[in-house]
Coordinates of N, CA and C in Angstrom, one line a residue:
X1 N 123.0 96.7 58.8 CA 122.0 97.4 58.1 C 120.7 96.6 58.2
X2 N 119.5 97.5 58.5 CA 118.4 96.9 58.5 C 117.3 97.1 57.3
X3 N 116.6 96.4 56.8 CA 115.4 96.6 56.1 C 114.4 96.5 56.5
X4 N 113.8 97.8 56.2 CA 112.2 97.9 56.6 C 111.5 97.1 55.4
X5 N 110.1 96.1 56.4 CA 109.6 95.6 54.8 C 108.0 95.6 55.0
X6 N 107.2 95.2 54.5 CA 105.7 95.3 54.3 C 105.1 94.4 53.5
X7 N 104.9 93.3 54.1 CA 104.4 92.2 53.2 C 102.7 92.2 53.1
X8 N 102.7 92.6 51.7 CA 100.7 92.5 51.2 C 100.4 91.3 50.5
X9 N 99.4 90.8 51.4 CA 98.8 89.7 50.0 C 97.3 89.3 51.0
X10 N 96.3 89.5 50.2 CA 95.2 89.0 50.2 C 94.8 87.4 50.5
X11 N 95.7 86.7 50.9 CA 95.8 85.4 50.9 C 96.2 85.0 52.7
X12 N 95.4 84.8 53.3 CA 96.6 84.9 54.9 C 97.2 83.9 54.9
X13 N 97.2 82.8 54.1 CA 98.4 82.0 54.4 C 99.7 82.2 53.7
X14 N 99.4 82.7 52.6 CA 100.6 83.4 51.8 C 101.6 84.4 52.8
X15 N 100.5 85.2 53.2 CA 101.0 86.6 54.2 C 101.6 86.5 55.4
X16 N 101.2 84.8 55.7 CA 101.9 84.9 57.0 C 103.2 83.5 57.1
X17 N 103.2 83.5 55.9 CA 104.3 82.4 55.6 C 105.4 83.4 55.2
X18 N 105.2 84.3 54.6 CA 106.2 85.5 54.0 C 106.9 86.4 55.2
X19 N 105.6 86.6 55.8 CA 106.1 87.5 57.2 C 107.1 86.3 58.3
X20 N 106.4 85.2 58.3 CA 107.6 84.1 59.0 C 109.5 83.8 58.1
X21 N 108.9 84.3 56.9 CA 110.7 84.4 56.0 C 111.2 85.4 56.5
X22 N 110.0 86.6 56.5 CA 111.4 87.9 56.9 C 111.9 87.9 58.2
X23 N 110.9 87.1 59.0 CA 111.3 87.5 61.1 C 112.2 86.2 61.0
X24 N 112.6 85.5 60.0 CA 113.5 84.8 60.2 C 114.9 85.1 59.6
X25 N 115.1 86.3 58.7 CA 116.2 86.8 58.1 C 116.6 87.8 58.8
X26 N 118.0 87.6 59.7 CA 118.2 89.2 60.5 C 118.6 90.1 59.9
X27 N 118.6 90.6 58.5 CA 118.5 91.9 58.0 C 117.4 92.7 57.9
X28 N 116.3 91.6 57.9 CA 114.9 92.1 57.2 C 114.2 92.7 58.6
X29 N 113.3 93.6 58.9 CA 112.6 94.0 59.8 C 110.9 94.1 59.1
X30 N 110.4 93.1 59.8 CA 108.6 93.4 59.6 C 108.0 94.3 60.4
X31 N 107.6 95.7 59.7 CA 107.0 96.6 60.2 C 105.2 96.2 60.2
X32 N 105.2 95.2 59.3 CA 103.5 95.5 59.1 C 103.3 94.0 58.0
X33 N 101.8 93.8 58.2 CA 101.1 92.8 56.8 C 99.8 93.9 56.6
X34 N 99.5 93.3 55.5 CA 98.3 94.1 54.8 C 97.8 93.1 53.8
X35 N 96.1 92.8 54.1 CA 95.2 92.3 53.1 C 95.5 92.9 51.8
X36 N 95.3 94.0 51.5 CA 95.4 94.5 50.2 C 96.0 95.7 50.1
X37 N 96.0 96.0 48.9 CA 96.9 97.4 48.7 C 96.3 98.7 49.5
X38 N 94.7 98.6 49.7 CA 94.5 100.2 50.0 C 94.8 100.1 52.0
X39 N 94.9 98.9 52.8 CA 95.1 99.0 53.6 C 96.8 99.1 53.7
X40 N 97.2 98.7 52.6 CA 99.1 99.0 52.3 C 99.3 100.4 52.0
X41 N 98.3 101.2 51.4 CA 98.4 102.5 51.0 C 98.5 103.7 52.5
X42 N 97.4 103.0 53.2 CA 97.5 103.8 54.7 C 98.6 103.5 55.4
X43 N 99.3 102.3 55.2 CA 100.2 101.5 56.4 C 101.4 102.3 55.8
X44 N 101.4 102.4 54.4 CA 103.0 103.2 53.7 C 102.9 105.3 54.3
X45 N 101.8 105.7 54.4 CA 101.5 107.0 54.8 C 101.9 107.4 56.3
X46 N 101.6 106.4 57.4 CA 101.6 106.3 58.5 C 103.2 105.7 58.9
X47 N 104.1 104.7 58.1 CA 105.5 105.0 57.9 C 105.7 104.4 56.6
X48 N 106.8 105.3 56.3 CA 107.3 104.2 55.0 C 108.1 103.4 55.2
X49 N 108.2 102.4 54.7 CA 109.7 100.9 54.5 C 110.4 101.2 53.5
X50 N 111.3 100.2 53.7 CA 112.2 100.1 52.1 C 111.8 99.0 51.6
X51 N 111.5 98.2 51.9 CA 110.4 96.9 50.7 C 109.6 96.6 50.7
X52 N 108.8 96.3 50.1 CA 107.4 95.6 49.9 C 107.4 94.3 49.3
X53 N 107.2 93.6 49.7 CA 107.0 92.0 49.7 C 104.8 91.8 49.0
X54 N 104.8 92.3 47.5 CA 103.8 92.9 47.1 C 103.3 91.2 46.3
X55 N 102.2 90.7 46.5 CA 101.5 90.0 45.7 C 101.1 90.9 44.4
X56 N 100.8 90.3 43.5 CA 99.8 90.9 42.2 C 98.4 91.0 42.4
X57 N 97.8 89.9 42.1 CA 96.4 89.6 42.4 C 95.7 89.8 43.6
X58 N 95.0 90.8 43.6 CA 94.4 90.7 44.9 C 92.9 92.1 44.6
X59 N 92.0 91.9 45.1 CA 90.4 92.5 45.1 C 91.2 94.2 45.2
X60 N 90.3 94.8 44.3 CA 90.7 96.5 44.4 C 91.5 96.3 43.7
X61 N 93.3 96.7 43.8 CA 93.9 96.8 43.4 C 94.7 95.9 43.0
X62 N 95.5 95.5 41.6 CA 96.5 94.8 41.6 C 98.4 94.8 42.6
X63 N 99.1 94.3 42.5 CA 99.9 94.5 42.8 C 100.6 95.4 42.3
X64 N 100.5 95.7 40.9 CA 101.1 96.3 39.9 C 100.2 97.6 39.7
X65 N 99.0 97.4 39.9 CA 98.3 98.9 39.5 C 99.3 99.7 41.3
X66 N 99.1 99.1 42.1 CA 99.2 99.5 43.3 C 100.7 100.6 43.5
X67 N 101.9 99.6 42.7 CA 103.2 100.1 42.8 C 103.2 101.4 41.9
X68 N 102.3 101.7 40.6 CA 102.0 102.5 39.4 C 101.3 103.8 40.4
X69 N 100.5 103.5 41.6 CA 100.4 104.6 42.0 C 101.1 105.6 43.2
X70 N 101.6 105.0 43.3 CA 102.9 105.5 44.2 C 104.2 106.5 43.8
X71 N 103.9 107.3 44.5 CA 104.4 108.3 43.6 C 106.0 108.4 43.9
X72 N 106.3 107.4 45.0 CA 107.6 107.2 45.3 C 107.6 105.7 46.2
X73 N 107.7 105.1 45.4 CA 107.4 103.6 45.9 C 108.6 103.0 46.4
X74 N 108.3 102.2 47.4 CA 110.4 101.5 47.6 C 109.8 100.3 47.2
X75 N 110.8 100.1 47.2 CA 111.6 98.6 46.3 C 110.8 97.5 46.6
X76 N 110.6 96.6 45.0 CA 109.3 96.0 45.3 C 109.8 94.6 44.9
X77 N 109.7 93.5 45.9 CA 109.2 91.7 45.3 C 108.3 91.3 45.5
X78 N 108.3 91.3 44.2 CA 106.9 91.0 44.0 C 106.7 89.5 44.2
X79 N 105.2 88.9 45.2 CA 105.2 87.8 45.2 C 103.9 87.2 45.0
X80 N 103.8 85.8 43.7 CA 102.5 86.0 43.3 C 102.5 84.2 42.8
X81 N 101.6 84.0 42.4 CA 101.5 82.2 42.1 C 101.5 82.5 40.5
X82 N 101.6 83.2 39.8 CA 100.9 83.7 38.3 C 102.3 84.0 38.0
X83 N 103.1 83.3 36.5 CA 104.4 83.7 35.9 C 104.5 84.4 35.1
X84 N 102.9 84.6 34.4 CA 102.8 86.0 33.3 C 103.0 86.9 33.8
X85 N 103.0 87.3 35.0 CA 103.3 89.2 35.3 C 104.7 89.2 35.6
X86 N 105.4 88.4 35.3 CA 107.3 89.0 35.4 C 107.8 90.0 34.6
X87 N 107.0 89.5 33.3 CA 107.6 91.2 32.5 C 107.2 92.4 32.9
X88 N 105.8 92.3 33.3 CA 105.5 94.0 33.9 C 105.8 94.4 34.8
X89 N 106.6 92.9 36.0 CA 107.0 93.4 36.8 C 108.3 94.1 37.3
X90 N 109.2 93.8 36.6 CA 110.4 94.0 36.0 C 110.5 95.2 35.6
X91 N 109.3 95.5 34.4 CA 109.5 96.5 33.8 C 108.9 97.6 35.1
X92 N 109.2 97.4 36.0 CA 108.2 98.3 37.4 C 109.5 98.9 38.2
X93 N 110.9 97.9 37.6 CA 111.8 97.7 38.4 C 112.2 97.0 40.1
X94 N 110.8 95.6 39.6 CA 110.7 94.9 40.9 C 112.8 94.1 41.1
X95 N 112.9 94.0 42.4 CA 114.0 93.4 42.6 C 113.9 92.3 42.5
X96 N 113.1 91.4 42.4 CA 112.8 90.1 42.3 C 111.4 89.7 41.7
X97 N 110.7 88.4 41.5 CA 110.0 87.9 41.1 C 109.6 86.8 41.8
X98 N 108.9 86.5 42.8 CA 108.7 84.9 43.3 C 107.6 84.5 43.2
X99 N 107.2 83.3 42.6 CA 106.4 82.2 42.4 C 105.8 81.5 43.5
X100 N 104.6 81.6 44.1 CA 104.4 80.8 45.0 C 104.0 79.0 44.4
X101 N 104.6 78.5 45.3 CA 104.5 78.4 46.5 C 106.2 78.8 46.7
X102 N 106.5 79.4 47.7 CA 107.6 80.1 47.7 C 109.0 79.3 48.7
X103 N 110.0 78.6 48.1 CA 110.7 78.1 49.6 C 111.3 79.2 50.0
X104 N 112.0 78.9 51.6 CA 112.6 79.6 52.2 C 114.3 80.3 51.3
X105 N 114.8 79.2 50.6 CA 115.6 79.3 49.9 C 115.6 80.1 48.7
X106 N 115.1 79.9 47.7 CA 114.6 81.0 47.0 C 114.0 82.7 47.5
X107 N 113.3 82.6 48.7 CA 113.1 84.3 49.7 C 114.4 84.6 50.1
X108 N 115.6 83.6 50.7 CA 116.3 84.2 50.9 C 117.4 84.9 50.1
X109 N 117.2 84.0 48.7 CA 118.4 84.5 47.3 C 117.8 85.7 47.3
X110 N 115.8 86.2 47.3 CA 115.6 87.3 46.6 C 115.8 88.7 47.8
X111 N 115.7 88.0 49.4 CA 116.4 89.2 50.4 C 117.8 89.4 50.5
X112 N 118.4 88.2 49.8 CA 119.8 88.9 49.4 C 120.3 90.0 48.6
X113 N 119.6 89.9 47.5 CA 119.8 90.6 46.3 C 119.1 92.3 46.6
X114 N 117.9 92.1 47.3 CA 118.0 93.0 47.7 C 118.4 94.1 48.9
X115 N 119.3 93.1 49.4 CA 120.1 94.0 50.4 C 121.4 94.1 50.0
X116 N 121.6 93.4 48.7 CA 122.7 93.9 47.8 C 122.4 95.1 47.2
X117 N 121.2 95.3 46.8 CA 120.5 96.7 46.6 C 120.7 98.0 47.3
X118 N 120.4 97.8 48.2 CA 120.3 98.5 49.4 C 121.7 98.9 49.8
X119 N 122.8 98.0 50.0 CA 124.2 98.4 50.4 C 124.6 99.2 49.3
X120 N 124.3 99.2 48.2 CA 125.1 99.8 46.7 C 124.4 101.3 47.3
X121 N 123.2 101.7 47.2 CA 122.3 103.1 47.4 C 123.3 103.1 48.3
X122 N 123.4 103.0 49.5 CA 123.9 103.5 51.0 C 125.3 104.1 50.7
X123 N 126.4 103.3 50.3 CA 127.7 103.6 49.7 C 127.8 105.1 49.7
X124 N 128.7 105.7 50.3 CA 129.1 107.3 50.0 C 129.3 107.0 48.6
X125 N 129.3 107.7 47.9 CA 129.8 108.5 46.7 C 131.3 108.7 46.8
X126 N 132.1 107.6 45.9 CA 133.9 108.1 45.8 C 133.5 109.4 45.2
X127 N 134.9 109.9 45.6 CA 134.9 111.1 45.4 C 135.9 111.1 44.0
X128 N 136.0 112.1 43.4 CA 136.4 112.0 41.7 C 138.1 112.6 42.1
X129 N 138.8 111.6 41.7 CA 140.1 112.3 42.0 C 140.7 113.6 41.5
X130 N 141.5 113.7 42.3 CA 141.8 115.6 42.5 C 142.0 115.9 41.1
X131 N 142.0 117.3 40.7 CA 142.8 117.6 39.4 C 144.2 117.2 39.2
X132 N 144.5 117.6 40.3 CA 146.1 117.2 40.3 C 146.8 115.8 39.8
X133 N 145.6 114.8 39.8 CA 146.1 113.7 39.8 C 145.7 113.4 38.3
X134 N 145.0 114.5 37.6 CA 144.3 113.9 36.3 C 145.6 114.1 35.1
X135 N 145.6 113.7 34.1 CA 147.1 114.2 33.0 C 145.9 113.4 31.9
X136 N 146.6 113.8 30.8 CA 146.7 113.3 29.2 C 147.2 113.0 28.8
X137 N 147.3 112.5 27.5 CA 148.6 112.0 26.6 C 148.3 112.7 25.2
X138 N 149.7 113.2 24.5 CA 149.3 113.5 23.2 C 150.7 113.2 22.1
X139 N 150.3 112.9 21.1 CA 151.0 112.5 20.0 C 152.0 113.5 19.6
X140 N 153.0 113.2 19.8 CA 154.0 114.4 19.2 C 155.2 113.8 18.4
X141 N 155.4 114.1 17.2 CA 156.8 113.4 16.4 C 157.1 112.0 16.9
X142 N 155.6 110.9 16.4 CA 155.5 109.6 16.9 C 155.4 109.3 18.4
X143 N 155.6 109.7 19.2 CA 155.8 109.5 20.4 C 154.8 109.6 21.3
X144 N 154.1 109.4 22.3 CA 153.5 109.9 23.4 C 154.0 111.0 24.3
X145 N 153.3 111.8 24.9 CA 153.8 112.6 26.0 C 153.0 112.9 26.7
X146 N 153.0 113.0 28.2 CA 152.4 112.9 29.0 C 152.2 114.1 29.8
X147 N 150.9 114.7 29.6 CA 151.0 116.1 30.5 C 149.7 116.2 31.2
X148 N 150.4 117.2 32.5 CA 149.5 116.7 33.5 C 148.3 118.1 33.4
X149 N 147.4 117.8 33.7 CA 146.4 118.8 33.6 C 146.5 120.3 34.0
X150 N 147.0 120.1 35.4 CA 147.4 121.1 36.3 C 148.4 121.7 35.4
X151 N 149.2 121.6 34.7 CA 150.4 122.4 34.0 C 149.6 123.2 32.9
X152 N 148.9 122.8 32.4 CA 148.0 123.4 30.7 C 147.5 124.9 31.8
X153 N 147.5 126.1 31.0 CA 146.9 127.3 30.8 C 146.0 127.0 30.2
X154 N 145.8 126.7 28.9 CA 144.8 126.9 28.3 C 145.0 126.4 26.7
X155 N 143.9 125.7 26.1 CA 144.3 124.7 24.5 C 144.2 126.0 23.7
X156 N 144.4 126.6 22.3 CA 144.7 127.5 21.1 C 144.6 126.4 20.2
X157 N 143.4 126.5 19.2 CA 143.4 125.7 17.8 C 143.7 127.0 16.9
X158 N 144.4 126.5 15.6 CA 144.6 127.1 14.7 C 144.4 126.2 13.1
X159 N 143.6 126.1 12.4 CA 143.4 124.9 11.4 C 143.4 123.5 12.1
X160 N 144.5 122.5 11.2 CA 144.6 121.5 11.9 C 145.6 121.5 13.0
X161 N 145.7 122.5 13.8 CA 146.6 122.1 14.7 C 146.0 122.2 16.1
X162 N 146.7 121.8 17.2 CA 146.1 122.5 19.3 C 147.3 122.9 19.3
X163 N 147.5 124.0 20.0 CA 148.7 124.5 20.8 C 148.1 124.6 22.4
X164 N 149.2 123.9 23.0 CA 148.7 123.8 24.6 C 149.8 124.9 25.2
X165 N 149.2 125.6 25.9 CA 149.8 126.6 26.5 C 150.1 126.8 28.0

């Protein structure tokens, strides 16, 4: 599995230390860098990724106003030198949080997590086991009893009672 990513930050040495994490993790694929969001906004139109490797702070746009306008944003870590935006970012549903100055160690916990992300989405959908295999249990003269779905016609209440038919 590969990840498409897009690292923005108004900083080039930030931008190009980040882009040297991802070309060094073989899941991650760098499609693109971007000074700021509105050159990120053309670069997301022209293709989309699956992550964004988003600074906060940056001229124009924030990192956060930036992900608010997207009307289908992929998955965002956010990466910023500032600790006060973790709540908003979070509350954005960023996958991670990183603090610059950033080690490679730390980029790699947060490209793990989210290619732990990534593998969960991808996962077919189990499928819900057959009827046949579903049953119940119900209380009868102390006891349990065990009946299988497939056998019931149909429940009849009458007061306090079920009659299974």
């Amino acid at each position: 599995m590969t990840i498409t990513c897009l690292v923005i930050d108004d900083e080039p040495v930030a931008r190009k230390g980040i882009a040297g994490y991802v070309e060094q993790t073989p899941f991650l694929s760098l499609l693109g860098t971007c000074k700021g969001a509105l050159e990120a906004n053309e670069a997301l139109h022209r293709q989309p990724v699956d992550l964004l490797f988003l600074d906060i702070q940056m001229p124009d746009l924030t990192g956060t106003e930036f992900v608010r306008s997207l009307e289908h944003p992929p998955a965002v870590i956010f990466t910023t030198a500032y600790r006060d935006y973790a709540i908003e970012g979070f509350e954005l549903n960023a996958l991670d949080y990183l603090v610059k100055p950033i080690s490679f160690q730390r980029f790699l916990k947060a490209a793990n997590k989210a290619k732990h992300h990534f593998e969960m989405q991808r996962q077919p959908t189990q499928k819900a086991p057959s009827p046949e295999a579903e049953y119940f249990f119900i209380k009868s003269d102390g006891q349990f009893i065990k009946i299988k779905l497939e056998d019931v016609l149909f429940f009849e209440s009458e007061k306090d009672y079920v009659f299974i038919h």
